[in-house]
Tab-separated table of C-alpha atoms in Angstrom:
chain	number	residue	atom	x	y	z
A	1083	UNK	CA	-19.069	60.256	200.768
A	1084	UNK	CA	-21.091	59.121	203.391
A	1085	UNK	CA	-24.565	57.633	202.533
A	1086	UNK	CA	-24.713	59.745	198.692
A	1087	UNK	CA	-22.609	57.422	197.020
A	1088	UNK	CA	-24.597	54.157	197.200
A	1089	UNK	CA	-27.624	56.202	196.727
A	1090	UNK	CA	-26.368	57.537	193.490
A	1091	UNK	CA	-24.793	54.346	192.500
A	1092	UNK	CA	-28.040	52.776	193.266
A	1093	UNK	CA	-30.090	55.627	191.231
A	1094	UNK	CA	-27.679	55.987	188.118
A	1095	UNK	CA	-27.344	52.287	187.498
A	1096	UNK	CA	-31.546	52.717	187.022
A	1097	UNK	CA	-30.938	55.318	184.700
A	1098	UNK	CA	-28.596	53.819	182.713
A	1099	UNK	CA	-30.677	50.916	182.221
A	1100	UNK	CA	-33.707	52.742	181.435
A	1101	UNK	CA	-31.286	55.218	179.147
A	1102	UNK	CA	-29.964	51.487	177.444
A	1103	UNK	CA	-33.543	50.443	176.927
A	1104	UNK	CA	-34.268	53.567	175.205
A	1105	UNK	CA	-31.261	53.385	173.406
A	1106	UNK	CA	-30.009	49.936	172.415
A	1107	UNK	CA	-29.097	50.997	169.575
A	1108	UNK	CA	-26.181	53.315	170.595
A	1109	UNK	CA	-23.063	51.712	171.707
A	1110	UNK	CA	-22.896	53.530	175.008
A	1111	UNK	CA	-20.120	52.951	177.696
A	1112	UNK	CA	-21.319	51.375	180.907
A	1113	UNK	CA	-21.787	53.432	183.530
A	1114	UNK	CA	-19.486	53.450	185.660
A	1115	UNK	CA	-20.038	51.758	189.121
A	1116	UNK	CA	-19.248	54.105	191.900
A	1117	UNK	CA	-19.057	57.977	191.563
A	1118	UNK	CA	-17.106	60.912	193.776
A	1119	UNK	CA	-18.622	64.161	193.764
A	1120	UNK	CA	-16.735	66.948	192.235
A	1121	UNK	CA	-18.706	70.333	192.579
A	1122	UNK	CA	-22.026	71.344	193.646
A	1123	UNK	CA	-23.776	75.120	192.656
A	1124	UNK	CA	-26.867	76.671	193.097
A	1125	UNK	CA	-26.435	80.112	193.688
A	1126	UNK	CA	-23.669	82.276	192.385
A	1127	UNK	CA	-20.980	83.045	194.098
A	1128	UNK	CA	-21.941	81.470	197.574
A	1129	UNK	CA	-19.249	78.578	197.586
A	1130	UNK	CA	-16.651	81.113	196.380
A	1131	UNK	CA	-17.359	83.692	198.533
A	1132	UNK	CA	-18.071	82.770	201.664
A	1133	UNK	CA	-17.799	78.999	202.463
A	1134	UNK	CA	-13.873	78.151	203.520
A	1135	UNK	CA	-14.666	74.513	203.441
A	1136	UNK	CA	-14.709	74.155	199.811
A	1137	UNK	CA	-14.746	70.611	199.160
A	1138	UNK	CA	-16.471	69.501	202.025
A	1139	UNK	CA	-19.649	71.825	200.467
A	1140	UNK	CA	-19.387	70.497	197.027
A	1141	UNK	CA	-19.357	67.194	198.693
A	1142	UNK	CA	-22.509	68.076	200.977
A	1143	UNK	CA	-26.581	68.143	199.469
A	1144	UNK	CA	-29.124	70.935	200.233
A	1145	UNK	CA	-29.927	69.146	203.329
A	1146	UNK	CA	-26.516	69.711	204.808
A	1147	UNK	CA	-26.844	73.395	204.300
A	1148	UNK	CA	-30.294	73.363	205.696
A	1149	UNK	CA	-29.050	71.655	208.309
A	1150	UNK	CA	-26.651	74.412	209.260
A	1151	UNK	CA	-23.357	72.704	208.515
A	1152	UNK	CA	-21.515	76.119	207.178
A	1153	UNK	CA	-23.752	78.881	208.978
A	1154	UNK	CA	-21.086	79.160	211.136
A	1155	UNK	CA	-18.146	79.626	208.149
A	1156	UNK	CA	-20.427	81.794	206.484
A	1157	UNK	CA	-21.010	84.244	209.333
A	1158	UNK	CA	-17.455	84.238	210.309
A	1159	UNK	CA	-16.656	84.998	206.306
A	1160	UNK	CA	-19.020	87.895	206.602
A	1161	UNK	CA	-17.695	89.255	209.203
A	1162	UNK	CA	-14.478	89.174	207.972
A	1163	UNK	CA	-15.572	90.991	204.916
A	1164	UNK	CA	-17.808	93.735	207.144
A	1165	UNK	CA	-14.434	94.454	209.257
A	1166	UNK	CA	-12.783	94.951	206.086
A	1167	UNK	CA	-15.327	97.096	204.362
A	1168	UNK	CA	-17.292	98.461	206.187
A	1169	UNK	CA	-15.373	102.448	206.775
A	1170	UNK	CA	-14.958	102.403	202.770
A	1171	UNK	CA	-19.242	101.835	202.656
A	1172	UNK	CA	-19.418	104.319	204.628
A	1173	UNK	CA	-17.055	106.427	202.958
A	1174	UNK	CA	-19.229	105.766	199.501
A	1175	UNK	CA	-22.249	107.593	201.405
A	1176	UNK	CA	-23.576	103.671	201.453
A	1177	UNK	CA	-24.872	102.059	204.342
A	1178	UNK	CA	-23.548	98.908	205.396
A	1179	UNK	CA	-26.044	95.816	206.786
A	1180	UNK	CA	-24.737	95.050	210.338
A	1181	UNK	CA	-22.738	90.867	210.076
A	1182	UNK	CA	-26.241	90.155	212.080
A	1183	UNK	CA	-27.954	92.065	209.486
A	1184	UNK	CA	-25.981	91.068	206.432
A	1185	UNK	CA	-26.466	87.345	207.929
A	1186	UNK	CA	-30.087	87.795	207.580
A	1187	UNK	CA	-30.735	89.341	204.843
A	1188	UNK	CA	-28.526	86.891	202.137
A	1189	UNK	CA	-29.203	83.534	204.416
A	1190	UNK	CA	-32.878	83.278	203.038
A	1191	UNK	CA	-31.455	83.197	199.708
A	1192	UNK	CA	-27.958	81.067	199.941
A	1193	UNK	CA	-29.383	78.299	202.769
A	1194	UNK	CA	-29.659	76.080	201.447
A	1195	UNK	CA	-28.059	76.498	198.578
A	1196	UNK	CA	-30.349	76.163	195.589
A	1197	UNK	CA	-31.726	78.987	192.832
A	1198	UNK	CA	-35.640	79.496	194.128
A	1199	UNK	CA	-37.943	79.851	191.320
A	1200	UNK	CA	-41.330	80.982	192.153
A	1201	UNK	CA	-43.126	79.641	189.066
A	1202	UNK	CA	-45.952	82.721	189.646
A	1203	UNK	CA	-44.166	85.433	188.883
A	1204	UNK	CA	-41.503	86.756	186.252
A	1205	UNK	CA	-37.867	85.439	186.465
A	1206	UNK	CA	-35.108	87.522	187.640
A	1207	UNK	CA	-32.554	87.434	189.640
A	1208	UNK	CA	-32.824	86.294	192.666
A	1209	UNK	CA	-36.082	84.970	191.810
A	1210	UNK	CA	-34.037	82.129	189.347
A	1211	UNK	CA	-31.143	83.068	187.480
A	1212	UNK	CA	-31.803	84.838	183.944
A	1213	UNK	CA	-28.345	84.813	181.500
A	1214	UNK	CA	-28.424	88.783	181.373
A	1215	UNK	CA	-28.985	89.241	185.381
A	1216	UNK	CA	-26.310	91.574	187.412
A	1217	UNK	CA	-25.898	88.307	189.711
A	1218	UNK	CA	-22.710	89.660	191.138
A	1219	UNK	CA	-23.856	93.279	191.989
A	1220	UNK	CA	-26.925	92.651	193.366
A	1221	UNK	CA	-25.278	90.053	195.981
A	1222	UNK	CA	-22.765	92.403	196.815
A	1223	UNK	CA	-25.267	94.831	197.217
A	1224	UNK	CA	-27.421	91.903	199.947
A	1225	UNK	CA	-23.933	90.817	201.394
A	1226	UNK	CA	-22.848	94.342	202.375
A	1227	UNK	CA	-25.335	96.802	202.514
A	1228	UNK	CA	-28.697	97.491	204.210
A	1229	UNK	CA	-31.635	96.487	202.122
A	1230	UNK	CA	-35.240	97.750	202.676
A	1231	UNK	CA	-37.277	94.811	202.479
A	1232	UNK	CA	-34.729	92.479	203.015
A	1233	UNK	CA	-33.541	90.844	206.660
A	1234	UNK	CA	-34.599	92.797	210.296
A	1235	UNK	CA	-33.894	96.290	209.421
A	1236	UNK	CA	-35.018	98.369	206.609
A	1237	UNK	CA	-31.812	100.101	205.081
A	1238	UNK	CA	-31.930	103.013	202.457
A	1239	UNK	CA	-30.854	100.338	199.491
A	1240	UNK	CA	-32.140	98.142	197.194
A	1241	UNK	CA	-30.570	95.331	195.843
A	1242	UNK	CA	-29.755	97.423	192.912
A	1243	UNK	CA	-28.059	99.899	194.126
A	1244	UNK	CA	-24.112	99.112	193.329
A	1245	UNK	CA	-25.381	97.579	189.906
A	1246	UNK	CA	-22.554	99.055	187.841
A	1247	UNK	CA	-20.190	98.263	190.238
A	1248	UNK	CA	-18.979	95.490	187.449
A	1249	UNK	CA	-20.058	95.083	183.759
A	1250	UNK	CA	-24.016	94.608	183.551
A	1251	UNK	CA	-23.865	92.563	180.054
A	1252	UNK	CA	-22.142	90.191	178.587
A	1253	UNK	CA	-19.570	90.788	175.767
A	1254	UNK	CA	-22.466	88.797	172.817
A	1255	UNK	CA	-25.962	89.211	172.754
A	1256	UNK	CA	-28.098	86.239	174.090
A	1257	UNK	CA	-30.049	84.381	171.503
A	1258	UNK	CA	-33.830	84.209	171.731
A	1259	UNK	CA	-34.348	80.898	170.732
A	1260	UNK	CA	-32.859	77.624	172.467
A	1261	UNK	CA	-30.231	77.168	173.325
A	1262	UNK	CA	-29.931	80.946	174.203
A	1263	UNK	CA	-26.233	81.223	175.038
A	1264	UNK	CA	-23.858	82.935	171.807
A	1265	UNK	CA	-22.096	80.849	169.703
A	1266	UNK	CA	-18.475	79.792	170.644
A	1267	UNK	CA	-15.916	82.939	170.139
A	1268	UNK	CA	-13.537	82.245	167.640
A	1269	UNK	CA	-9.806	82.226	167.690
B	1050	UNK	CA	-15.846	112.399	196.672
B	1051	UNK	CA	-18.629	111.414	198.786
B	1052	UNK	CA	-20.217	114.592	198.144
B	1053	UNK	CA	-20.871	113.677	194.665
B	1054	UNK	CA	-23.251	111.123	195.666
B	1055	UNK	CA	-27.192	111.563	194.747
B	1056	UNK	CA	-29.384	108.828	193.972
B	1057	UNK	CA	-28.808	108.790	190.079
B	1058	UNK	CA	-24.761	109.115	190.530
B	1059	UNK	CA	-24.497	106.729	193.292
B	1060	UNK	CA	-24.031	103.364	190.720
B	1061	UNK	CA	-21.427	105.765	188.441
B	1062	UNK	CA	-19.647	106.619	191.293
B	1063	UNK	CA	-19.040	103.726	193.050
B	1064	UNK	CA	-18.172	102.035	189.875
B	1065	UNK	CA	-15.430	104.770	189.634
B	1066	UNK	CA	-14.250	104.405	193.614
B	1067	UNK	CA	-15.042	100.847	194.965
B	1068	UNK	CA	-11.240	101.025	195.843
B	1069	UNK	CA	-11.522	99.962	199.708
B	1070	UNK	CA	-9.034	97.868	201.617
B	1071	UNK	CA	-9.090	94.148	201.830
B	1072	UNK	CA	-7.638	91.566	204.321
B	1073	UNK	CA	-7.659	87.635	204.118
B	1074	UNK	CA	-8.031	85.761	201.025
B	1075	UNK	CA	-11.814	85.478	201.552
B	1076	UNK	CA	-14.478	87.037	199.175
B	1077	UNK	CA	-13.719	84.868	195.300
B	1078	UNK	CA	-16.462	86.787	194.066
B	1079	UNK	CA	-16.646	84.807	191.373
B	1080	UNK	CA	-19.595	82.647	190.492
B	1081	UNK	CA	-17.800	79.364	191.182
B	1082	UNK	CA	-15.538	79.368	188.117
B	1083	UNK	CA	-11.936	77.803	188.755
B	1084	UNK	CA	-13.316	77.356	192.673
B	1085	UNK	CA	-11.011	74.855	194.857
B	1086	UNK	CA	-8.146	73.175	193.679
B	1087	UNK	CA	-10.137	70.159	193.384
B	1088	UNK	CA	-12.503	71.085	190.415
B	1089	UNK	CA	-9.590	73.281	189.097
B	1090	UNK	CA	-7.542	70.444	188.221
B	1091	UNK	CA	-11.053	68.467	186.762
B	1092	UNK	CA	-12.193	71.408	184.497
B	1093	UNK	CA	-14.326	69.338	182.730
B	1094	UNK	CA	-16.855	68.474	186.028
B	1095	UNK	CA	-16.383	72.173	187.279
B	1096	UNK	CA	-19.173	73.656	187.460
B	1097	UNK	CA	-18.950	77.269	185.908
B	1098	UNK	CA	-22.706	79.142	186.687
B	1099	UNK	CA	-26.186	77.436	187.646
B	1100	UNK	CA	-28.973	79.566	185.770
B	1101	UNK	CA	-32.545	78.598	185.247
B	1102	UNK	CA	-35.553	80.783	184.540
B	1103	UNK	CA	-39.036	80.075	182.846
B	1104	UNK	CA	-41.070	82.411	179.891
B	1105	UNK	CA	-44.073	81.865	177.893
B	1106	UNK	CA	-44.900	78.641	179.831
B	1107	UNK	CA	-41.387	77.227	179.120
B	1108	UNK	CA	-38.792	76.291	182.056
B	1109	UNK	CA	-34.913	76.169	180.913
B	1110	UNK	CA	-31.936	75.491	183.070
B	1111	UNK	CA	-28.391	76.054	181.855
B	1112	UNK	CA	-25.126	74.616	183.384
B	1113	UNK	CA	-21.882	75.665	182.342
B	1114	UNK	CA	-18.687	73.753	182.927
B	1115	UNK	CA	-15.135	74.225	181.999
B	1116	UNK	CA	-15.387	78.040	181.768
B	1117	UNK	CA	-13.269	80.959	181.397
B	1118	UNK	CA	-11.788	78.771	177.967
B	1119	UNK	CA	-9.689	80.311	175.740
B	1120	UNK	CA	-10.840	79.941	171.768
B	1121	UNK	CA	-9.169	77.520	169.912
B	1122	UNK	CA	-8.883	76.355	166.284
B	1123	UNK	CA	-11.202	73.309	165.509
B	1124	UNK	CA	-12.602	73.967	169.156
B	1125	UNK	CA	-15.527	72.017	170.865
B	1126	UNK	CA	-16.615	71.015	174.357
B	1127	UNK	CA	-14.467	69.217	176.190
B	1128	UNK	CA	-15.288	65.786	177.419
B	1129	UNK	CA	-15.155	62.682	179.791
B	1130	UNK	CA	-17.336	59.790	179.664
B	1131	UNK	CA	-16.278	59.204	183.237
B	1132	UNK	CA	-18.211	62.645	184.198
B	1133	UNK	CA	-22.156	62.735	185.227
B	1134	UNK	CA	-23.715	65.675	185.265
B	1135	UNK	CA	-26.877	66.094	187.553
B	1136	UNK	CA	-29.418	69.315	187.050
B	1137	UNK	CA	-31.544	68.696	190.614
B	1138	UNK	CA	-35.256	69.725	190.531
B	1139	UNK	CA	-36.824	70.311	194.160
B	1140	UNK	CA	-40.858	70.910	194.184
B	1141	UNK	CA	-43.236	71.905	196.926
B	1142	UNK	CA	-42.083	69.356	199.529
B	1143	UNK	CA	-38.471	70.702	199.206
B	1144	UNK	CA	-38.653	73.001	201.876
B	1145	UNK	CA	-39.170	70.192	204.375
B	1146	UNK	CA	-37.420	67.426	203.168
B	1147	UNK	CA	-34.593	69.130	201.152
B	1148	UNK	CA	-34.451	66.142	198.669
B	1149	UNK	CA	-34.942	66.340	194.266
B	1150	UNK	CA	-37.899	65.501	193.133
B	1151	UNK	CA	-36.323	65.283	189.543
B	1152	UNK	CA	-32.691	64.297	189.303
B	1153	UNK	CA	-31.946	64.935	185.578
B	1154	UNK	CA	-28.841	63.077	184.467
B	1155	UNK	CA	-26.578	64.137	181.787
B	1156	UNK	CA	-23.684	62.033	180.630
B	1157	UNK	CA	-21.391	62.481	177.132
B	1158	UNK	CA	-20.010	58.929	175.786
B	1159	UNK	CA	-18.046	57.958	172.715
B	1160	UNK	CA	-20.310	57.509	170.022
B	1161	UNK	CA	-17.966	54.783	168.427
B	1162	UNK	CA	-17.521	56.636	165.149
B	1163	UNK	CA	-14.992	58.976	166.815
B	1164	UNK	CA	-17.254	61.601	167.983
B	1165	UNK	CA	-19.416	62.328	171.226
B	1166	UNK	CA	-23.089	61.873	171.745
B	1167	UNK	CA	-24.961	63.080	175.208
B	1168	UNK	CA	-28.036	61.173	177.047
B	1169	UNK	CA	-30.074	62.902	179.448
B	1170	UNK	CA	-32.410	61.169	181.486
B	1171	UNK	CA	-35.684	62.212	183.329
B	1172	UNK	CA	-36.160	65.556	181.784
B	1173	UNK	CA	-39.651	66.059	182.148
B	1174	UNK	CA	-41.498	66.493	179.377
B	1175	UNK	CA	-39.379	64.245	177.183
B	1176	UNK	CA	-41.091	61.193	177.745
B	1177	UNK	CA	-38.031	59.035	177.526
B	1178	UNK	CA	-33.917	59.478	177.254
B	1179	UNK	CA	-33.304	62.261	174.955
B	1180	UNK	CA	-29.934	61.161	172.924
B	1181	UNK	CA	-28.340	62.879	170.099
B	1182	UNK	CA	-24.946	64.472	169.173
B	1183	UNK	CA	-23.186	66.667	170.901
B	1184	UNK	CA	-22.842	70.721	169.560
B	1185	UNK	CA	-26.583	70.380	167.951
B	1186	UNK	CA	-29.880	70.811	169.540
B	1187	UNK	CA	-31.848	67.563	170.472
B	1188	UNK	CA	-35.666	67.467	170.884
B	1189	UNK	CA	-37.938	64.872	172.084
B	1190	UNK	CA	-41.585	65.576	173.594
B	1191	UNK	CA	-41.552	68.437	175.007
B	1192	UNK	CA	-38.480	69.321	175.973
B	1193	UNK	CA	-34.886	70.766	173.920
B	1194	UNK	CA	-31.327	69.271	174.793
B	1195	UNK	CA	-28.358	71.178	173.529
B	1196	UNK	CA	-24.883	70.330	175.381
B	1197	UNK	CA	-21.588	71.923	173.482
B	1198	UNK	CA	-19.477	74.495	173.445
B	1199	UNK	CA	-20.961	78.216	173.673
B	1200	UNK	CA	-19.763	81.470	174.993
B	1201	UNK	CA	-19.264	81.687	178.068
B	1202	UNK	CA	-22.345	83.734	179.151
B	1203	UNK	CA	-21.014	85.178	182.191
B	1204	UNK	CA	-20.153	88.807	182.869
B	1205	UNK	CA	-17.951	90.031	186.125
B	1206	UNK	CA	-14.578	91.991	186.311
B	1207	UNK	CA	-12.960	88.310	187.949
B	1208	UNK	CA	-9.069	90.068	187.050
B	1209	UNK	CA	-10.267	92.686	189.309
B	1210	UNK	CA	-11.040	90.218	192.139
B	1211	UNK	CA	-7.675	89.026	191.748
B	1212	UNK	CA	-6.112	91.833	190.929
B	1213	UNK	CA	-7.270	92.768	194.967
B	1214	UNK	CA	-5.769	89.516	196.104
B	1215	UNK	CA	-2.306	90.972	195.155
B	1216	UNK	CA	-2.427	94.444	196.018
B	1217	UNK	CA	-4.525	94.022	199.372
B	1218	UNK	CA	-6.888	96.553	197.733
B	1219	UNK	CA	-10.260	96.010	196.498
B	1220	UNK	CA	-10.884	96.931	192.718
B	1221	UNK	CA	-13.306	96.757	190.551
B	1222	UNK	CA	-13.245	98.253	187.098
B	1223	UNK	CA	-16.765	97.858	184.809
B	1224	UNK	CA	-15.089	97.922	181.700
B	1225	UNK	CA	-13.304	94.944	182.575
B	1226	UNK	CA	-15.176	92.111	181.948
B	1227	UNK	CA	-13.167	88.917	181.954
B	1228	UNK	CA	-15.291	86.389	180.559
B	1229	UNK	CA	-15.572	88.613	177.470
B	1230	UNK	CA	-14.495	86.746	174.067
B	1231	UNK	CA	-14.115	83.132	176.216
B	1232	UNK	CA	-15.561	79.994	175.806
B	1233	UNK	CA	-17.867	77.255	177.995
B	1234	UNK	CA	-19.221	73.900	178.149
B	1235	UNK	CA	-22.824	74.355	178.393
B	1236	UNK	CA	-25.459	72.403	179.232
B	1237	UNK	CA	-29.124	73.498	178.316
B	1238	UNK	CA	-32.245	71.666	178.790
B	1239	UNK	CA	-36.218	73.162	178.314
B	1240	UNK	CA	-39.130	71.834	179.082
B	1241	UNK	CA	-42.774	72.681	178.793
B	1242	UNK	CA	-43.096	74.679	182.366
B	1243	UNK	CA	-46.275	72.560	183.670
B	1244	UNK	CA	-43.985	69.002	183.095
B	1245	UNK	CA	-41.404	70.738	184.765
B	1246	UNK	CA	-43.644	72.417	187.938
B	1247	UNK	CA	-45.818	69.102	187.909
B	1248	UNK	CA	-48.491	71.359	190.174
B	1249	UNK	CA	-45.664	72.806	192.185
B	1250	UNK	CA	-45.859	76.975	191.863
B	1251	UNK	CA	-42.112	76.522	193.489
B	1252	UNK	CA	-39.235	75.246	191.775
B	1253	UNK	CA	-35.835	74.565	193.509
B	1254	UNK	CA	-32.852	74.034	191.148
B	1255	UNK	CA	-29.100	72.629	191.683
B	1256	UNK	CA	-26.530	71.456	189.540
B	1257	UNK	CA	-23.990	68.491	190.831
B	1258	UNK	CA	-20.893	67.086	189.194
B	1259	UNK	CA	-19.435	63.557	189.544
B	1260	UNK	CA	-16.454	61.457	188.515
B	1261	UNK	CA	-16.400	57.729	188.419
B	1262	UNK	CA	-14.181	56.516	191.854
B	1263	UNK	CA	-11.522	54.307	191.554
């Protein structure tokens, strides 16, 4: 996987001699000598809905996606979905973002693909990824339709608007203390 | 039907008719759970849902893998000592040079008493490896370690996704939410927000999955 692997290689055998040093006394397995990358995230639902390339992309780094390697997958995958869609918007009274529009407005936040965290300011979603954020809505909602605020033109919607579309909490309540997530559900 | 739109009904009613035709097999709006069939057939190093968020001066980031699991009796997480997990920290450079400027490293190993014990390395804050069984919460410095199993925390009508592959029509249904009552690996690390920021007011955060090669 193209420079990466001997980078990694070179970086996790450090680690696991630093991790041995702190630990000595655990009887840990080696680490093993050469790695292949399996999946990548940052955002959610970028790789699944709009990259074609699949393991190529978990294979690439933030760099490759800055560099432009799937712009071109991702605006024919939105166009795809716009040619699709687009009369049905319409038909729910919504506005739909033009592909150049729709382009614009979610590229700031999926290229490259990482979760932005603007340490000034409260979380939530897009600005990181909270556990009870309506991820899914509110990127339909900056795939599809015409944000104000968002991209060249300023639509009637906010990135909000379709929030209902799907569930907007999960089936347990989060914990507030660490770890946060619900315990396991039982059989 | 469109004439029962107004600003407060809008959300309702598209809940009720987001029925609109589909073509291609584009659009897995799905997080990345059960992605490619690459990390379908590794569940254990597919990555389920990247979140990370910071409160009260604290910074947390939260990887799930191996979502979408069924409960089982005597359940845990499900691991692989071949499997590194990497939570990828950009600062205030990261927007020119595109690189970490914190790779944390997570890795679960046989403890040699017939359990599982997890090391993660350079979590900031931690001043040193954090080690400790898996299932419980680790602390050291700063910073919490928990990896086990959990619920999985995600919330999204996927059956309806793929209930629009089939039928060429696009369907989703909000009282259908099919991560409800299933399970997760997750991974959840917090740090004090300054060792985490180190001066940056911007933090940029990935999650990567390995296996050893070969």
């Amino acid at each position: 996987m193209r420079t990466f692997t001997w980078k990694l290689v070179v970086f996790l055998s450090l680690a696991a001699l630093l991790a041995c040093d702190e630990d000595n006394d655990a009887a840990m397995a080696p680490m093993p000598e050469s790695f292949a990358r399996v999946d990548r995230m940052g955002m959610p639902a970028v790789a699944t809905a709009v990259i074609s390339s699949k393991d190529a992309y978990n294979a690439a780094d933030p760099g490759d996606d800055a560099a432009g390697d799937f712009v071109g997958e991702i605006t024919a995958n939105l166009t795809a979905i716009h040619n699709a869609l687009d009369d049905d918007l319409t038909g729910l009274g919504l506005t739909p973002a033009s592909v150049n529009e729709a382009v614009a407005q979610a590229a700031p936040l999926v290229v490259p693909d990482v979760i932005a965290l603007d340490t000034t300011v409260p979380s939530g979603f897009p600005n990181g990824r909270q556990l009870t954020d309506t991820v899914i809505d509110v990127t339909l909602a900056v795939v599809l339709l015409d944000i104000n605020g968002l991209g060249a033109s300023n639509g009637p919607h906010t990135p909000t608007t379709i929030v209902g579309v799907n569930p907007t909490a999960n089936d347990q309540a989060f914990s507030g203390a660490f770890p946060y997530l619900a315990q396991p559900n039982q059989p | 039907m469109r004439n029962a739109f107004n600003r407060g009904a809008m959300a309702a009613a598209v809940a009720g008719l987001f029925a609109v035709a589909l073509t291609g097999d584009h659009s897995a709006l799905a997080a990345d759970h059960r992605e490619t069939p690459t990390t379908i057939a590794d569940n254990i190093a597919d990555i389920a849902d990247v979140y990370t968020w910071h409160q009260a001066g604290r910074f947390v980031a939260v990887v799930t893998v191996d979502g979408i699991r069924p409960p089982s009796v005597g359940q845990t997480g499900r691991y692989d000592e071949d499997v590194v997990y990497r939570i990828s920290l950009g600062r205030d450079n990261f927007p020119t040079t595109y690189q970490a400027a914190v790779d944390i490293v997570v890795r679960v190993t046989r403890n040699g008493s017939g359990g599982w014990r997890v090391t993660a390395d350079n979590v900031p804050g931690a001043g040193g490896s954090i080690s400790g069984d898996v299932e419980t919460v680790i602390s050291k410095g700063s910073a919490n370690l928990f990896v086990g199993l959990r619920d999985d925390p995600f919330f999204f009508d996927l059956e309806g996704f793929r209930n629009t592959l089939m039928t060429g029509t696009l369907m989703f249904d909000n009282t259908r939410d099919t991560f409800a009552g299933m399970n997760a690996t997750a991974i959840v690390i917090e740090t004090d927000l300054d060792a985490a920021r180190n001066g940056s007011d911007k933090l940029y955060v990935w999650a990567t999955t390995s296996r050893k090669d070969g």
